[in-house]
Amino acid sequence: MGAQRKGATRAEDSDELARVPLQAILLADSFATKFRPITLERPKVLLPLVNVPMISYTLAWLESAGVEEVIVFCCAHSKQVIGYLESSEWLSQPNFSVTTIESHNSVSAGDALRLIYERNVIHGDFILISGDTVSNMSLTQVLQEHRERKKKDPNAVMTMVIKRSKSSPITRQSRLGTDELFMAIDPNTKQLLYYEDKADYSKAVICLDKLLLTDNSSISLHNDTQDCYIDICSPEVLSLFTDNFDYQHLRRHFVKGLLVDDIMGYKIFTHEIHSSYAARIDNFRSYDTISKDIIQRWTYPFVPDVKFGGNSATKLERQGMYRASVVQSRSAEIGPFTVIGNGTKIGSNTKISNSVVGEGCTIGSNVSIEGSYIWNNVTIEDNCKLMHAIVCDGVVMKSGAVLEPGVVLSFKVVIGQQFVVPSYSKVSLHEQPIKQDSDEELEYADNSSGIGELSSIAGTVDKSNGVMSSQLSGEQCQPTDELGTGGIGYVWSICEGSHEEEWRHSIAPIPADKLAEAIQTTEDDLELITQDGSVLPASGELKLDSIDSDDVDNEDSRDDSIDFEKEVEATFLRAVHENIKEDHVILEVNSLRLSYNKLFADCAGAIFYSMMKLALETPHTSASELCNNAVSVITKWKKLLKSYLNDIDEQIEVILTFEEMCLESAKEFFPVFAKILWHLYDKDIIQEEAVLKWDDEKKDADDSDKVFVKQSEKFIQWLREASEEEEGGGGEEEEGNQE
Amino acid sequence: MERGERESETPRNALSSCSAPMDFQVVVLAGGASKKLIPLISKEVPKALLPVANRPVLSYVLELLEQSNLKDLIVVVEGQDAAVRVGGWISGAYVDRLHVEVAAVPEDVGTAGALRAIARHLTAKDIMVVNGDLVSDVPPGAVAAAHRRHDAAVTAMLCSAPVSGPSESGSSGGKDKTKKPGRYNIIGLDPTKQFLLYIATGAELEKDIRIQKSILRAVGQMEIRADLMDAHLYAFKRSVLQEVLDQKDTFQSLKQDVLPYLVRSQLKSEVLLNGAPQAEENGNEKVNFQKNQVMVSRILANASTPSFHEFSGLGTNGSAPRTHKCCVYIASNRKYCARLNSIQAFSDINRDVTGEASHLSGYSFSAQNNNIHPSAELGSKTTVGPHCMLGEGSQMGDKCSVKRSVIGRHCRIGSNVKVANSVIMNHVTIGDGCSIQGSVICSNVQLQERVVLKDCQVGAGFVVTAGSECKGEALAKKEK
């Protein structure tokens, strides 16, 4: 493409290139907790992937792809990352500069990019990547595409690299263990139009904005691609993160934010790679998959027998077996697709297959290791059995210990004799943090523990090993019985929510029963689609378009409404318990209103709902007591409620909400409906006009709908008479009310 | 009503089904009185008999089917009177060419209702359903072949959506040019463009596009197109069609109910294919378990499957695959395909058939690119431009001009008359000095002197008084 351009512009191009070296931002923190407990002690980017720290793959690829300057952003365990880089050769490469930016308070990629923006170190297009990416793709073409697009359309700020990889329709996850991804792409321009990665299983349909089809006559919708998490960005991306200070996650916030926002008109494009490799290690399953890909040489030249980024020399033997200088018993059997690190000793009759064993390990006799990842300086005594497990540095497995599929043993754990570690267990010397960082997933919180261990990373593992473990055992009473006799470490309990998902992200193959279960779910979903009228119009209802469309639209907004109501209720309760001023509550509710795109009437309804709920939850013995509770709550928070009731419609909404409550969620109010309605009128919260209008609206309703009108008949009657009497006076009163 | 005739024709029927490559029965839905076409249609002229280039629109479909050797037809007409008229015309025109049975169904039963009404006449393995208002040169045989090749439950013919109305004629300025190209359907296709995965019609077009994830999961990639139109030519497997019509008695329309239903249930089929009984519905657990094992091993082996239908089918409940295929045949965009379902379409089709799609009309056009019947008489200084037709026995006075218009048989046209972009049916009398632009004049209309019509429709037998000027109006006699 570029070759066909006019000479003048080409000269300009190359000038531009000369001025701005190609930069990359490498996030050495995944801002996630998927690799816990390992990442409590070592940052994810330094975890060995086929015996080489992950970050080395990323850096080696960036260097080979022609990137000249890499800015490594370190956050969790930043000292370890910087220490590793300093001890490695990466800081001393010609034409490839690696600088680090350290932060201690970033909790997300968004924070990181905002900080980088402040530092003002990015001067042109850059590559945004996290330090756990393995790739061998060439950047030439994608960079050129990006630049040319940018020239034509300054709003084309990002190009995302994607690769075809169909996720399983049964388990709904890719081979990398990530959730299935739905994308809509313009087939001609490759513009990204829709992105849904956090799969919401409850929704059986994808909803594409109809406007998408006004500009393009065709869209291609993909469930067969994988996001490589390699982004070519224009400098605007950084300022966008700064402008939108609430953007945290690269995909969930930034990409979706740009796709939804049509005011600024920023566009994201995709670039599909076909023959080259690109994948990111997101979870244990992808760790397993990518390790195997490396062993099977998909990532060439980044494979064990080619030297890059300081890996030690190994030799490729037949059947995909790599061996460094290993002391091996004659009767030991090393199976296919296995890597054995330097200085490892293997005892007799031991079988190892489809596994990676690090450096300086001691493996006894009659050990069986299948599909496992054993890092450095691990001691495995005789007769142990390991299936699909990850075993970190310095672990000791006493004789006869067994690891069932999916086990993760963090640093220096000791497993007692004959002890069987059950499937999916995670064992660490650190206790499981009790407080879950529920609102934001971050690793940063545990930074402090890493600093002390820096020395162990630098290579003197053996020495510190003894010190550390003795230290630890001195400090804490080790729950030895948890891991058999002589075992050291805590077994982390699987948090409730993730229990179901454990098998998805583990390195162990998916168990057959889970697959069968998943198949069943798939079927049930189909059942749902064909039978549930609300998901898709049921038979024959298509013609009744108006009714049908209401149903469908409501479903979406209903979800939203429930969230909104919950949030308002939480805000209100907080205000009650903490005695927050009404003005502040109003501010908070207003911001909720804006973020959920709701009307004042919705706010009024939600606030009223929470007020009534509060009254209901206040202890009471009789209906009249309940009524009194309600009245006192109403009196106390009158101002709050009234600030949303400027309009008759909003007042009617309150009445309707109340009606609904009496019928559904809070039937206790049923007998006192009319009373409370009167109180609302009496307290100037609801004007007579609203009550009368509500009555009018209900005139044509079913009898069942009219129970409350009937209950309040007298009151309405009285209002009507009163309003007839004073005709003109009503207006004045209204004005008074509104102030 | 013509049962007797059918019996007598058995030998030829046998012959034709012999020579026909496939066991297909064709149902032509010729409609009845469409509200959209008032005032063009009347009791005398049902929709099927509206003239396109001076021959009934139904003849285009019938001849198209004949070309594909599909000669076993049932023409369904709404309303008894209309059926008699259509039947009368068909038996006159096609008596020895096609085997046609005309059936009358009540009005307003919808397309699905019409099929339900004639269901007992359907006997062939596959049924082709085509609307009688289709004017096209896409061979239906190709649709039938695609249907058979995939063993599909339904195959729909898609054609390019017409981009816009008349664009070249500056005179018809009444049409707003800012109007977007019409959107007829939103269609989801698999990457090979053979399977129909999603279809939105009618009012659904105004809503957001809702795609079932399960289908997308199964197929991996879906192309969503807004530039295709459902041409209302379908091939159905008869067993499927009849079952759907039986079970879903609320379905009224093929296009809006039956087709979307089949499309969205294709991975979880509720219809019996080939009438074969479903494998034991609540079959014993063991079988299920074994089937699941097979499935599991297949997944573990990461076996690539030939078709997503089979793949999904395997998973279901251990019974026989419960999927059915919805296929498409996409007509090449060089082919002509239009439906006469609005007044605009009526004018467009008449213009196209005498213009760029003149091969459809079956007439030969002169060197001037027009067709003037030898018996027509033209006065002095009267010009008939290219892409015009002048029917048998029509007469025109002096100094007339006709541009891009069709004039029917036995019309009497005075002097100084200008006709442009219009259709004039038979036996119309036009007085001196009239000017007709972008209008449709039905049969037996009388226009007195100096009438000026622009973008008007004049219903059959109407008399427009001298000197009237109308723009964008529909003029018709009050019926009833």
GROMACS .gro file of C-alpha atoms in nm, chain A residues 305-677:
model
  373
  305ASP     CA    1   1.571  -2.419   2.222
  306VAL     CA    2   1.621  -2.073   2.076
  307LYS     CA    3   1.798  -1.830   2.300
  308PHE     CA    4   1.609  -1.514   2.380
  309GLY     CA    5   1.572  -1.305   2.690
  310GLY     CA    6   1.808  -1.506   2.899
  311ASN     CA    7   1.670  -1.854   2.882
  312SER     CA    8   1.915  -2.134   2.924
  313ALA     CA    9   2.008  -2.360   2.639
  314THR     CA   10   1.797  -2.666   2.595
  315LYS     CA   11   1.809  -2.918   2.320
  316LEU     CA   12   1.512  -3.027   2.119
  317GLU     CA   13   1.482  -3.399   2.099
  318ARG     CA   14   1.229  -3.608   1.920
  319GLN     CA   15   0.862  -3.587   2.005
  320GLY     CA   16   0.885  -3.231   2.123
  321MET     CA   17   1.105  -3.308   2.419
  322TYR     CA   18   1.348  -3.044   2.534
  323ARG     CA   19   1.627  -3.123   2.775
  324ALA     CA   20   1.899  -2.915   2.925
  325SER     CA   21   2.180  -3.087   3.111
  326VAL     CA   22   1.982  -3.319   3.329
  327VAL     CA   23   2.089  -3.591   3.561
  328GLN     CA   24   1.853  -3.866   3.480
  329SER     CA   25   1.824  -4.222   3.588
  330ARG     CA   26   1.828  -4.476   3.309
  331SER     CA   27   1.494  -4.613   3.394
  332ALA     CA   28   1.324  -4.273   3.402
  333GLU     CA   29   1.083  -4.217   3.117
  334ILE     CA   30   1.048  -3.872   2.974
  335GLY     CA   31   0.744  -3.855   2.751
  336PRO     CA   32   0.661  -3.627   2.462
  337PHE     CA   33   0.614  -3.250   2.480
  338THR     CA   34   0.810  -3.213   2.796
  339VAL     CA   35   1.072  -2.959   2.897
  340ILE     CA   36   1.328  -3.038   3.164
  341GLY     CA   37   1.537  -2.752   3.300
  342ASN     CA   38   1.901  -2.732   3.384
  343GLY     CA   39   2.047  -2.922   3.678
  344THR     CA   40   1.736  -3.121   3.750
  345LYS     CA   41   1.780  -3.473   3.886
  346ILE     CA   42   1.531  -3.742   3.802
  347GLY     CA   43   1.516  -4.071   3.986
  348SER     CA   44   1.452  -4.417   3.856
  349ASN     CA   45   1.123  -4.540   3.715
  350THR     CA   46   0.988  -4.189   3.712
  351LYS     CA   47   0.754  -4.096   3.431
  352ILE     CA   48   0.714  -3.742   3.307
  353SER     CA   49   0.496  -3.643   3.016
  354ASN     CA   50   0.340  -3.324   2.876
  355SER     CA   51   0.502  -3.130   3.154
  356VAL     CA   52   0.752  -2.857   3.223
  357VAL     CA   53   1.011  -2.903   3.493
  358GLY     CA   54   1.228  -2.610   3.594
  359GLU     CA   55   1.587  -2.583   3.704
  360GLY     CA   56   1.751  -2.745   4.000
  361CYS     CA   57   1.462  -2.973   4.083
  362THR     CA   58   1.506  -3.303   4.255
  363ILE     CA   59   1.259  -3.566   4.154
  364GLY     CA   60   1.268  -3.899   4.328
  365SER     CA   61   1.189  -4.244   4.198
  366ASN     CA   62   0.860  -4.389   4.094
  367VAL     CA   63   0.718  -4.043   4.055
  368SER     CA   64   0.454  -3.984   3.793
  369ILE     CA   65   0.411  -3.636   3.652
  370GLU     CA   66   0.148  -3.567   3.389
  371GLY     CA   67   0.053  -3.234   3.240
  372SER     CA   68   0.208  -3.040   3.525
  373TYR     CA   69   0.423  -2.730   3.559
  374ILE     CA   70   0.703  -2.762   3.809
  375TRP     CA   71   0.908  -2.452   3.861
  376ASN     CA   72   1.257  -2.423   4.003
  377ASN     CA   73   1.420  -2.596   4.298
  378VAL     CA   74   1.125  -2.817   4.371
  379THR     CA   75   1.181  -3.136   4.563
  380ILE     CA   76   0.953  -3.424   4.484
  381GLU     CA   77   1.021  -3.732   4.687
  382ASP     CA   78   0.960  -4.089   4.587
  383ASN     CA   79   0.624  -4.226   4.483
  384CYS     CA   80   0.459  -3.891   4.440
  385LYS     CA   81   0.195  -3.845   4.177
  386LEU     CA   82   0.117  -3.516   4.004
  387MET     CA   83  -0.166  -3.461   3.763
  388HIS     CA   84  -0.222  -3.128   3.594
  389ALA     CA   85  -0.080  -2.923   3.876
  390ILE     CA   86   0.127  -2.608   3.910
  391VAL     CA   87   0.408  -2.636   4.160
  392CYS     CA   88   0.598  -2.316   4.239
  393ASP     CA   89   0.957  -2.263   4.344
  394GLY     CA   90   1.086  -2.433   4.652
  395VAL     CA   91   0.794  -2.664   4.710
  396VAL     CA   92   0.867  -2.989   4.887
  397MET     CA   93   0.643  -3.286   4.827
  398LYS     CA   94   0.712  -3.557   5.080
  399SER     CA   95   0.705  -3.913   4.963
  400GLY     CA   96   0.381  -4.052   4.843
  401ALA     CA   97   0.204  -3.718   4.820
  402VAL     CA   98  -0.053  -3.688   4.546
  403LEU     CA   99  -0.174  -3.379   4.361
  404GLU     CA  100  -0.509  -3.421   4.197
  405PRO     CA  101  -0.591  -3.228   3.881
  406GLY     CA  102  -0.604  -2.852   3.907
  407VAL     CA  103  -0.396  -2.812   4.221
  408VAL     CA  104  -0.179  -2.502   4.259
  409LEU     CA  105   0.100  -2.509   4.515
  410SER     CA  106   0.246  -2.167   4.580
  411PHE     CA  107   0.602  -2.095   4.684
  412LYS     CA  108   0.774  -2.318   4.939
  413VAL     CA  109   0.469  -2.510   5.041
  414VAL     CA  110   0.543  -2.848   5.196
  415ILE     CA  111   0.305  -3.135   5.138
  416GLY     CA  112   0.313  -3.407   5.401
  417GLN     CA  113   0.375  -3.773   5.341
  418GLN     CA  114   0.106  -3.966   5.162
  419PHE     CA  115  -0.113  -3.661   5.164
  420VAL     CA  116  -0.362  -3.626   4.881
  421VAL     CA  117  -0.431  -3.268   4.782
  422PRO     CA  118  -0.782  -3.260   4.642
  423SER     CA  119  -0.869  -3.120   4.301
  424TYR     CA  120  -0.853  -2.745   4.243
  425SER     CA  121  -0.695  -2.676   4.581
  426LYS     CA  122  -0.476  -2.373   4.610
  427VAL     CA  123  -0.212  -2.391   4.878
  428SER     CA  124   0.004  -2.105   4.998
  429LEU     CA  125   0.220  -2.011   5.292
  430HIS     CA  126   0.011  -1.697   5.311
  431GLU     CA  127  -0.323  -1.701   5.466
  432GLN     CA  128  -0.610  -1.627   5.239
  433PRO     CA  129  -0.695  -1.259   5.263
  434ILE     CA  130  -1.022  -1.251   5.447
  435LYS     CA  131  -1.140  -0.926   5.305
  436GLN     CA  132  -1.210  -0.971   4.940
  437ASP     CA  133  -1.144  -0.671   4.725
  438SER     CA  134  -1.488  -0.700   4.598
  439ASP     CA  135  -1.536  -0.385   4.401
  440GLU     CA  136  -1.207  -0.380   4.219
  441GLU     CA  137  -0.989  -0.673   4.136
  442LEU     CA  138  -0.634  -0.580   4.214
  443GLU     CA  139  -0.313  -0.738   4.307
  444TYR     CA  140  -0.156  -0.428   4.434
  445ALA     CA  141  -0.281  -0.469   4.788
  446ASP     CA  142  -0.023  -0.731   4.860
  447ASN     CA  143   0.273  -0.539   4.743
  448SER     CA  144   0.445  -0.529   5.078
  449SER     CA  145   0.506  -0.899   5.100
  450GLY     CA  146   0.700  -0.897   4.778
  451ILE     CA  147   0.971  -0.662   4.878
  452GLY     CA  148   1.129  -0.889   5.130
  453GLU     CA  149   1.161  -1.161   4.877
  454LEU     CA  150   1.342  -0.970   4.613
  455SER     CA  151   1.660  -1.160   4.684
  456SER     CA  152   1.502  -1.492   4.609
  457ILE     CA  153   1.414  -1.376   4.261
  458ALA     CA  154   1.764  -1.262   4.194
  459GLY     CA  155   1.870  -1.620   4.194
  460THR     CA  156   1.986  -1.705   4.540
  461VAL     CA  157   1.683  -1.911   4.596
  462ASP     CA  158   1.854  -2.188   4.779
  463LYS     CA  159   1.994  -1.969   5.044
  464SER     CA  160   1.687  -1.766   5.112
  465ASN     CA  161   1.475  -2.070   5.092
  466GLY     CA  162   1.584  -2.202   5.424
  467VAL     CA  163   1.581  -1.863   5.583
  468MET     CA  164   1.238  -1.779   5.460
  469SER     CA  165   1.072  -2.098   5.559
  470SER     CA  166   1.227  -2.097   5.899
  471GLN     CA  167   1.123  -1.739   5.937
  472LEU     CA  168   0.774  -1.817   5.838
  473SER     CA  169   0.743  -2.118   6.056
  474GLY     CA  170   0.880  -1.915   6.340
  475GLU     CA  171   0.636  -1.636   6.292
  476GLN     CA  172   0.320  -1.829   6.244
  477CYS     CA  173   0.194  -2.145   6.390
  478GLN     CA  174   0.179  -2.355   6.081
  479PRO     CA  175  -0.141  -2.545   6.038
  480THR     CA  176   0.053  -2.860   5.973
  481ASP     CA  177  -0.237  -3.093   5.996
  482GLU     CA  178  -0.399  -2.926   5.699
  483LEU     CA  179  -0.144  -3.075   5.462
  484GLY     CA  180  -0.056  -3.400   5.630
  485THR     CA  181   0.232  -3.472   5.862
  486GLY     CA  182   0.511  -3.224   5.809
  487GLY     CA  183   0.306  -3.016   5.568
  488ILE     CA  184   0.336  -2.640   5.573
  489GLY     CA  185   0.087  -2.407   5.416
  490TYR     CA  186  -0.271  -2.292   5.412
  491VAL     CA  187  -0.527  -2.445   5.185
  492TRP     CA  188  -0.726  -2.161   5.043
  493SER     CA  189  -1.091  -2.210   5.051
  494ILE     CA  190  -1.254  -2.149   4.723
  495CYS     CA  191  -1.474  -1.849   4.749
  496GLU     CA  192  -1.833  -1.930   4.705
  497GLY     CA  193  -1.896  -1.751   4.384
  498SER     CA  194  -1.609  -1.894   4.192
  499HIS     CA  195  -1.657  -2.252   4.300
  500GLU     CA  196  -1.867  -2.330   4.001
  501GLU     CA  197  -1.616  -2.167   3.770
  502GLU     CA  198  -1.306  -2.328   3.912
  503TRP     CA  199  -1.291  -2.597   3.647
  504ARG     CA  200  -1.311  -2.341   3.370
  505HIS     CA  201  -0.990  -2.166   3.454
  506SER     CA  202  -0.788  -2.450   3.591
  507ILE     CA  203  -0.506  -2.614   3.401
  508ALA     CA  204  -0.677  -2.947   3.438
  509PRO     CA  205  -0.878  -3.070   3.144
  510ILE     CA  206  -1.247  -3.013   3.178
  511PRO     CA  207  -1.397  -3.308   3.359
  512ALA     CA  208  -1.648  -3.508   3.164
  513ASP     CA  209  -1.929  -3.453   3.408
  514LYS     CA  210  -1.889  -3.076   3.378
  515LEU     CA  211  -1.903  -3.107   3.003
  516ALA     CA  212  -2.217  -3.310   3.023
  517GLU     CA  213  -2.361  -3.049   3.253
  518ALA     CA  214  -2.265  -2.775   3.011
  519ILE     CA  215  -2.426  -2.962   2.727
  520GLN     CA  216  -2.741  -2.978   2.928
  521THR     CA  217  -2.730  -2.607   2.994
  522THR     CA  218  -2.683  -2.541   2.627
  523GLU     CA  219  -2.991  -2.738   2.556
  524ASP     CA  220  -3.189  -2.570   2.824
  525ASP     CA  221  -3.091  -2.239   2.676
  526LEU     CA  222  -3.220  -2.344   2.341
  527GLU     CA  223  -3.536  -2.457   2.505
  528LEU     CA  224  -3.564  -2.119   2.663
  529ILE     CA  225  -3.522  -1.945   2.337
  530THR     CA  226  -3.787  -2.134   2.155
  531GLN     CA  227  -4.035  -2.147   2.433
  532ASP     CA  228  -3.991  -1.837   2.636
  533GLY     CA  229  -4.205  -1.577   2.476
  534SER     CA  230  -4.021  -1.289   2.627
  535VAL     CA  231  -3.686  -1.375   2.477
  536LEU     CA  232  -3.826  -1.403   2.133
  537PRO     CA  233  -4.178  -1.340   2.034
  538ALA     CA  234  -4.376  -1.652   2.081
  539SER     CA  235  -4.562  -1.814   1.804
  540GLY     CA  236  -4.795  -1.595   1.620
  541GLU     CA  237  -4.737  -1.286   1.824
  542LEU     CA  238  -4.522  -1.125   1.564
  543LYS     CA  239  -4.809  -0.947   1.412
  544LEU     CA  240  -4.908  -0.777   1.730
  545ASP     CA  241  -4.607  -0.563   1.702
  546SER     CA  242  -4.691  -0.305   1.958
  547ILE     CA  243  -4.752  -0.549   2.237
  548ASP     CA  244  -4.458  -0.758   2.150
  549SER     CA  245  -4.219  -0.471   2.127
  550ASP     CA  246  -4.317  -0.349   2.467
  551ASP     CA  247  -4.238  -0.683   2.612
  552VAL     CA  248  -3.901  -0.705   2.455
  553ASP     CA  249  -3.796  -0.356   2.539
  554ASN     CA  250  -3.911  -0.383   2.892
  555GLU     CA  251  -3.692  -0.675   2.957
  556ASP     CA  252  -3.378  -0.476   2.917
  557SER     CA  253  -3.496  -0.175   3.097
  558ARG     CA  254  -3.631  -0.389   3.376
  559ASP     CA  255  -3.287  -0.518   3.461
  560ASP     CA  256  -3.165  -0.168   3.469
  561SER     CA  257  -3.453  -0.050   3.679
  562ILE     CA  258  -3.391  -0.313   3.940
  563ASP     CA  259  -3.029  -0.211   3.968
  564PHE     CA  260  -3.129   0.147   3.989
  565GLU     CA  261  -3.385   0.084   4.258
  566LYS     CA  262  -3.139  -0.115   4.458
  567GLU     CA  263  -2.880   0.157   4.438
  568VAL     CA  264  -3.126   0.423   4.541
  569GLU     CA  265  -3.240   0.210   4.828
  570ALA     CA  266  -2.882   0.156   4.943
  571THR     CA  267  -2.816   0.527   4.922
  572PHE     CA  268  -3.126   0.603   5.119
  573LEU     CA  269  -3.054   0.350   5.389
  574ARG     CA  270  -2.702   0.481   5.423
  575ALA     CA  271  -2.848   0.825   5.465
  576VAL     CA  272  -3.081   0.700   5.736
  577HIS     CA  273  -2.817   0.513   5.927
  578GLU     CA  274  -2.543   0.767   5.897
  579ASN     CA  275  -2.761   1.071   5.928
  580ILE     CA  276  -2.652   1.218   5.600
  581LYS     CA  277  -2.802   1.548   5.504
  582GLU     CA  278  -3.087   1.548   5.261
  583ASP     CA  279  -2.904   1.770   5.019
  584HIS     CA  280  -2.627   1.516   4.990
  585VAL     CA  281  -2.869   1.235   4.935
  586ILE     CA  282  -3.032   1.438   4.662
  587LEU     CA  283  -2.696   1.486   4.499
  588GLU     CA  284  -2.622   1.117   4.513
  589VAL     CA  285  -2.959   1.017   4.378
  590ASN     CA  286  -2.922   1.271   4.102
  591SER     CA  287  -2.595   1.121   3.995
  592LEU     CA  288  -2.754   0.778   3.996
  593ARG     CA  289  -3.034   0.916   3.789
  594LEU     CA  290  -2.788   1.042   3.531
  595SER     CA  291  -2.583   0.728   3.518
  596TYR     CA  292  -2.888   0.506   3.475
  597ASN     CA  293  -3.054   0.752   3.246
  598LYS     CA  294  -3.371   0.769   3.450
  599LEU     CA  295  -3.645   1.021   3.488
  600PHE     CA  296  -3.731   1.218   3.798
  601ALA     CA  297  -4.038   1.003   3.824
  602ASP     CA  298  -3.820   0.693   3.852
  603CYS     CA  299  -3.623   0.856   4.131
  604ALA     CA  300  -3.939   0.951   4.312
  605GLY     CA  301  -4.071   0.598   4.280
  606ALA     CA  302  -3.746   0.445   4.396
  607ILE     CA  303  -3.708   0.677   4.692
  608PHE     CA  304  -4.064   0.624   4.798
  609TYR     CA  305  -4.013   0.253   4.767
  610SER     CA  306  -3.709   0.261   4.992
  611MET     CA  307  -3.890   0.478   5.243
  612MET     CA  308  -4.179   0.241   5.266
  613LYS     CA  309  -3.946  -0.051   5.294
  614LEU     CA  310  -3.772   0.118   5.580
  615ALA     CA  311  -4.103   0.173   5.751
  616LEU     CA  312  -4.189  -0.188   5.698
  617GLU     CA  313  -3.865  -0.305   5.846
  618THR     CA  314  -3.904  -0.092   6.154
  619PRO     CA  315  -4.061  -0.323   6.412
  620HIS     CA  316  -4.435  -0.295   6.438
  621THR     CA  317  -4.716  -0.507   6.574
  622SER     CA  318  -5.027  -0.377   6.410
  623ALA     CA  319  -5.130  -0.213   6.089
  624SER     CA  320  -5.182   0.119   6.258
  625GLU     CA  321  -4.835   0.104   6.405
  626LEU     CA  322  -4.701   0.036   6.060
  627CYS     CA  323  -4.894   0.333   5.936
  628ASN     CA  324  -4.739   0.546   6.205
  629ASN     CA  325  -4.394   0.420   6.111
  630ALA     CA  326  -4.456   0.509   5.753
  631VAL     CA  327  -4.582   0.853   5.844
  632SER     CA  328  -4.280   0.926   6.058
  633VAL     CA  329  -4.042   0.817   5.784
  634ILE     CA  330  -4.233   1.026   5.535
  635THR     CA  331  -4.227   1.326   5.762
  636LYS     CA  332  -3.859   1.293   5.826
  637TRP     CA  333  -3.759   1.261   5.461
  638LYS     CA  334  -4.026   1.482   5.317
  639LYS     CA  335  -3.781   1.720   5.167
  640LEU     CA  336  -3.591   1.447   4.986
  641LEU     CA  337  -3.902   1.301   4.834
  642LYS     CA  338  -4.047   1.636   4.744
  643SER     CA  339  -3.742   1.740   4.550
  644TYR     CA  340  -3.839   1.478   4.293
  645LEU     CA  341  -4.206   1.561   4.286
  646ASN     CA  342  -4.221   1.883   4.094
  647ASP     CA  343  -4.459   1.739   3.847
  648ILE     CA  344  -4.797   1.574   3.864
  649ASP     CA  345  -4.666   1.278   3.667
  650GLU     CA  346  -4.400   1.214   3.925
  651GLN     CA  347  -4.654   1.224   4.201
  652ILE     CA  348  -4.868   0.978   4.016
  653GLU     CA  349  -4.564   0.758   3.979
  654VAL     CA  350  -4.534   0.754   4.357
  655ILE     CA  351  -4.894   0.647   4.393
  656LEU     CA  352  -4.846   0.377   4.135
  657THR     CA  353  -4.530   0.254   4.304
  658PHE     CA  354  -4.718   0.240   4.627
  659GLU     CA  355  -4.996   0.044   4.469
  660GLU     CA  356  -4.752  -0.204   4.325
  661MET     CA  357  -4.586  -0.246   4.662
  662CYS     CA  358  -4.911  -0.313   4.834
  663LEU     CA  359  -4.987  -0.580   4.583
  664GLU     CA  360  -4.649  -0.744   4.560
  665SER     CA  361  -4.351  -0.677   4.777
  666ALA     CA  362  -4.513  -0.528   5.084
  667LYS     CA  363  -4.863  -0.655   5.125
  668GLU     CA  364  -4.865  -0.534   5.484
  669PHE     CA  365  -4.943  -0.190   5.354
  670PHE     CA  366  -5.254  -0.311   5.180
  671PRO     CA  367  -5.501  -0.219   5.455
  672VAL     CA  368  -5.350   0.122   5.523
  673PHE     CA  369  -5.312   0.238   5.165
  674ALA     CA  370  -5.578   0.504   5.186
  675LYS     CA  371  -5.450   0.628   5.518
  676ILE     CA  372  -5.099   0.674   5.398
  677LEU     CA  373  -5.224   0.834   5.080
   0.00000   0.00000   0.00000
